[in-house]
Amino acid sequence: MLKQVMSQYNEAIMDTDRDRALQIVHVAVDLGISPEEIVFNVVVPAIELMMQSISENQGISLAQHFMAAQIASEVVDEMVPLFAKAPEIVGTVVIGTSQGDFHGLGKRIVSGCLKAMMVEVIDLGLNVAPERFIDEALARNAQVIAISSMMVHTATGENGCRRVRKLLKERDLEDRIRIAVGGAPYRFDPDLFKSVGADGWAENGVTAGRVITDLIREVRR
Amino acid sequence: MMTGMERLVAAIDGTPADRIPVFCNLLDQGAKELGLPLEEYYSSGEHVAEAQLKMRAKYGYDCLWSLFYVGKEAELLGCRKIIFAKDGPPNVGEMVIKKYDDIARLQVPDDITSHPAFAEELKCLRILKAEAGGKYPICAYLTASMTMPAILMGMEKWLQMLMMGPNDLRDELLTKCSDFFQKQVAAYRAAGADVLVYSNPFGSTDVIPRTFFNELSLPWMVRDLTPGGTSGIVYYCGSARFNNVIRSVIEHLGIGVFYLSPMDDIAEGKQLVAGRGLTCGVINDIMLLEWSKEEIRAEVKRMIAAGKQGGKFLFGTLVMPYNIPEENIRTMLEAAYEYGSFECP
């Protein structure tokens, strides 16, 4: 039965049909599938399947990324309180857009996917100062700072990732905190993340989940 | 020597020319050209016109822009706060639609040409027309109804409304944005713009699934374009790819100019247009910040080789990032003139 639920849920996600996806989940729970199975055997594999489809260039659209993350986030919010015991958190990330950047969509997609992967997400919002990224990461004991930039000058400017890297170095925090970046300029220049001092980058919000969890594991190793 | 307008017309008609047309979209660089901060530069239509004319003469490319920045359209619909950067395009600093109730209050100006937010652009257009009209195509930038809400309420909220409803409010907003587009395109045509770049990332299946493209994007594009027709209209999806919708766009909209994404395959795009229009190959201009002279020349050569055969091809850029070194702009353009020459095999 779980296989059937997975298949129906995946289909609803690809069709961007939120109501159908939620209905599939509710029916499955009523039929005895546990909330843990829903999250770890249905929702997370659906995100992983989407990552695979993206990497195989199967023409997945931004709207499908958005809806997959949105639905995942809603299902996780509903299921986690029903877990038999509190789930183990993989790690913590602080996320925001770089200073001067007011585009929040990428950040929202990343946050929804991370939540399903049991990563605690601290959303600092838009137009975040470099110092605030560091202060919040320290206050929340985050392993990763995730910086989203949709414009070339906010990705490459002195008040974005470059400054966050400089501050990490000055405060001797580079072993404790990694930086992930994402957004349009990085897609058009896949080496840009290195020149702005990030540890990793993701081509889209869905694959960002994998990049960020890998960075968290690197810090925790 | 041919003018930019003659080259463009020759490329559209498929008639002989000295070289392919080359469109280099320098906007914020105008401030640098005049030695002004961006905010001061964009406060005056005279500044923008002067810099556009200077930059075109300096580099020799084939177009002029009346566009200040994309947020101007939001100003026409009530936005009062634009945030200027030192080295990049301005951002909309205040969303016109903060909550769904604001959609009912959104007012499309009756006469765009008399709106104060249009005054400087109109001034710019008049100067460009007087100085270069008929010689160099004057480009205007217009956001499609389907994309305009992203500028008014933010991409995040718009995508949420588009995908999850409420559909009655979505359609009310799209109707207003489409009405606005129809008035705006008429205003630009009346003011003398020759090339009307119809910007619609939601016209790409990189952004929305094909079913949404067919059921929503296409009908709204038909509504946008029906009253004024498609003369001068250029299909452009931001930097999103759209080769796979070219056939539908030709069939349903009758648009004849396609400004591809740098990620689109130029040869494939040209094959899909199949002589029914002009294919524009667009360079990944972010890389001009990094590439060496040799890399720039090699990329321009590759692109032009993919599209030039048989004519009906234009070489272009996206909106060029502010910090691209002048030397790299020159290298790109010189290579485009050289490889785009019809004397060059």
PDB file of N, CA and C in Angstrom, chain B residues 1-2 7 15-21 304 308-311 335-345:
ATOM      1  N   MET B   1      27.980  52.262 -45.402  1.00  0.00           N
ATOM      2  CA  MET B   1      27.727  51.509 -44.175  1.00  0.00           C
ATOM      3  C   MET B   1      26.241  51.579 -43.796  1.00  0.00           C
ATOM      4  N   MET B   2      25.702  50.424 -43.396  1.00  0.00           N
ATOM      5  CA  MET B   2      24.264  50.386 -43.077  1.00  0.00           C
ATOM      6  C   MET B   2      24.014  50.912 -41.662  1.00  0.00           C
ATOM      7  N   ARG B   7      19.967  47.196 -40.821  1.00  0.00           N
ATOM      8  CA  ARG B   7      20.412  45.810 -40.518  1.00  0.00           C
ATOM      9  C   ARG B   7      19.275  44.993 -39.913  1.00  0.00           C
ATOM     10  N   THR B  15      16.893  39.840 -46.230  1.00  0.00           N
ATOM     11  CA  THR B  15      17.536  40.464 -47.395  1.00  0.00           C
ATOM     12  C   THR B  15      19.011  40.748 -47.071  1.00  0.00           C
ATOM     13  N   PRO B  16      19.826  41.047 -48.078  1.00  0.00           N
ATOM     14  CA  PRO B  16      21.273  41.201 -47.828  1.00  0.00           C
ATOM     15  C   PRO B  16      21.619  42.360 -46.891  1.00  0.00           C
ATOM     16  N   ALA B  17      22.685  42.177 -46.133  1.00  0.00           N
ATOM     17  CA  ALA B  17      23.174  43.217 -45.220  1.00  0.00           C
ATOM     18  C   ALA B  17      24.673  43.043 -45.058  1.00  0.00           C
ATOM     19  N   ASP B  18      25.333  44.085 -44.495  1.00  0.00           N
ATOM     20  CA  ASP B  18      26.785  43.950 -44.285  1.00  0.00           C
ATOM     21  C   ASP B  18      27.094  42.953 -43.164  1.00  0.00           C
ATOM     22  N   ARG B  19      26.246  42.949 -42.133  1.00  0.00           N
ATOM     23  CA  ARG B  19      26.433  41.996 -41.042  1.00  0.00           C
ATOM     24  C   ARG B  19      25.113  41.794 -40.316  1.00  0.00           C
ATOM     25  N   ILE B  20      25.112  40.830 -39.377  1.00  0.00           N
ATOM     26  CA  ILE B  20      23.906  40.611 -38.582  1.00  0.00           C
ATOM     27  C   ILE B  20      23.722  41.798 -37.624  1.00  0.00           C
ATOM     28  N   PRO B  21      22.487  42.102 -37.210  1.00  0.00           N
ATOM     29  CA  PRO B  21      22.322  43.140 -36.200  1.00  0.00           C
ATOM     30  C   PRO B  21      22.846  42.673 -34.848  1.00  0.00           C
ATOM     31  N   ILE B 304      27.469  32.619 -33.145  1.00  0.00           N
ATOM     32  CA  ILE B 304      27.132  33.134 -34.480  1.00  0.00           C
ATOM     33  C   ILE B 304      27.180  32.017 -35.520  1.00  0.00           C
ATOM     34  N   LYS B 308      23.957  32.092 -37.802  1.00  0.00           N
ATOM     35  CA  LYS B 308      24.067  33.049 -38.920  1.00  0.00           C
ATOM     36  C   LYS B 308      23.658  32.471 -40.283  1.00  0.00           C
ATOM     37  N   GLN B 309      23.948  31.213 -40.467  1.00  0.00           N
ATOM     38  CA  GLN B 309      23.675  30.589 -41.767  1.00  0.00           C
ATOM     39  C   GLN B 309      22.229  30.839 -42.218  1.00  0.00           C
ATOM     40  N   GLY B 310      22.056  31.409 -43.374  1.00  0.00           N
ATOM     41  CA  GLY B 310      20.710  31.641 -43.900  1.00  0.00           C
ATOM     42  C   GLY B 310      20.082  32.950 -43.410  1.00  0.00           C
ATOM     43  N   GLY B 311      20.827  33.745 -42.642  1.00  0.00           N
ATOM     44  CA  GLY B 311      20.308  35.051 -42.186  1.00  0.00           C
ATOM     45  C   GLY B 311      19.208  34.917 -41.149  1.00  0.00           C
ATOM     46  N   ALA B 335      34.049  40.963 -31.806  1.00  0.00           N
ATOM     47  CA  ALA B 335      33.908  39.584 -32.300  1.00  0.00           C
ATOM     48  C   ALA B 335      32.556  39.416 -33.004  1.00  0.00           C
ATOM     49  N   ALA B 336      31.511  40.026 -32.452  1.00  0.00           N
ATOM     50  CA  ALA B 336      30.180  39.910 -33.071  1.00  0.00           C
ATOM     51  C   ALA B 336      30.162  40.576 -34.443  1.00  0.00           C
ATOM     52  N   TYR B 337      30.831  41.741 -34.556  1.00  0.00           N
ATOM     53  CA  TYR B 337      30.870  42.419 -35.860  1.00  0.00           C
ATOM     54  C   TYR B 337      31.679  41.582 -36.858  1.00  0.00           C
ATOM     55  N   GLU B 338      32.781  41.023 -36.365  1.00  0.00           N
ATOM     56  CA  GLU B 338      33.661  40.249 -37.261  1.00  0.00           C
ATOM     57  C   GLU B 338      32.979  38.950 -37.728  1.00  0.00           C
ATOM     58  N   TYR B 339      32.561  38.130 -36.763  1.00  0.00           N
ATOM     59  CA  TYR B 339      31.978  36.835 -37.141  1.00  0.00           C
ATOM     60  C   TYR B 339      30.566  37.001 -37.731  1.00  0.00           C
ATOM     61  N   GLY B 340      29.933  38.123 -37.415  1.00  0.00           N
ATOM     62  CA  GLY B 340      28.576  38.354 -37.921  1.00  0.00           C
ATOM     63  C   GLY B 340      28.557  38.997 -39.298  1.00  0.00           C
ATOM     64  N   SER B 341      29.752  39.328 -39.810  1.00  0.00           N
ATOM     65  CA  SER B 341      29.824  39.951 -41.129  1.00  0.00           C
ATOM     66  C   SER B 341      29.466  38.916 -42.198  1.00  0.00           C
ATOM     67  N   PHE B 342      28.737  39.360 -43.198  1.00  0.00           N
ATOM     68  CA  PHE B 342      28.367  38.405 -44.246  1.00  0.00           C
ATOM     69  C   PHE B 342      29.499  38.183 -45.252  1.00  0.00           C
ATOM     70  N   GLU B 343      30.613  38.914 -45.027  1.00  0.00           N
ATOM     71  CA  GLU B 343      31.790  38.616 -45.843  1.00  0.00           C
ATOM     72  C   GLU B 343      32.626  37.543 -45.170  1.00  0.00           C
ATOM     73  N   CYS B 344      32.351  37.351 -43.861  1.00  0.00           N
ATOM     74  CA  CYS B 344      33.117  36.375 -43.088  1.00  0.00           C
ATOM     75  C   CYS B 344      32.428  35.006 -43.203  1.00  0.00           C
ATOM     76  N   PRO B 345      33.153  33.960 -43.615  1.00  0.00           N
ATOM     77  CA  PRO B 345      32.481  32.659 -43.791  1.00  0.00           C
ATOM     78  C   PRO B 345      31.991  32.095 -42.460  1.00  0.00           C
TER      79      PRO B 345
END
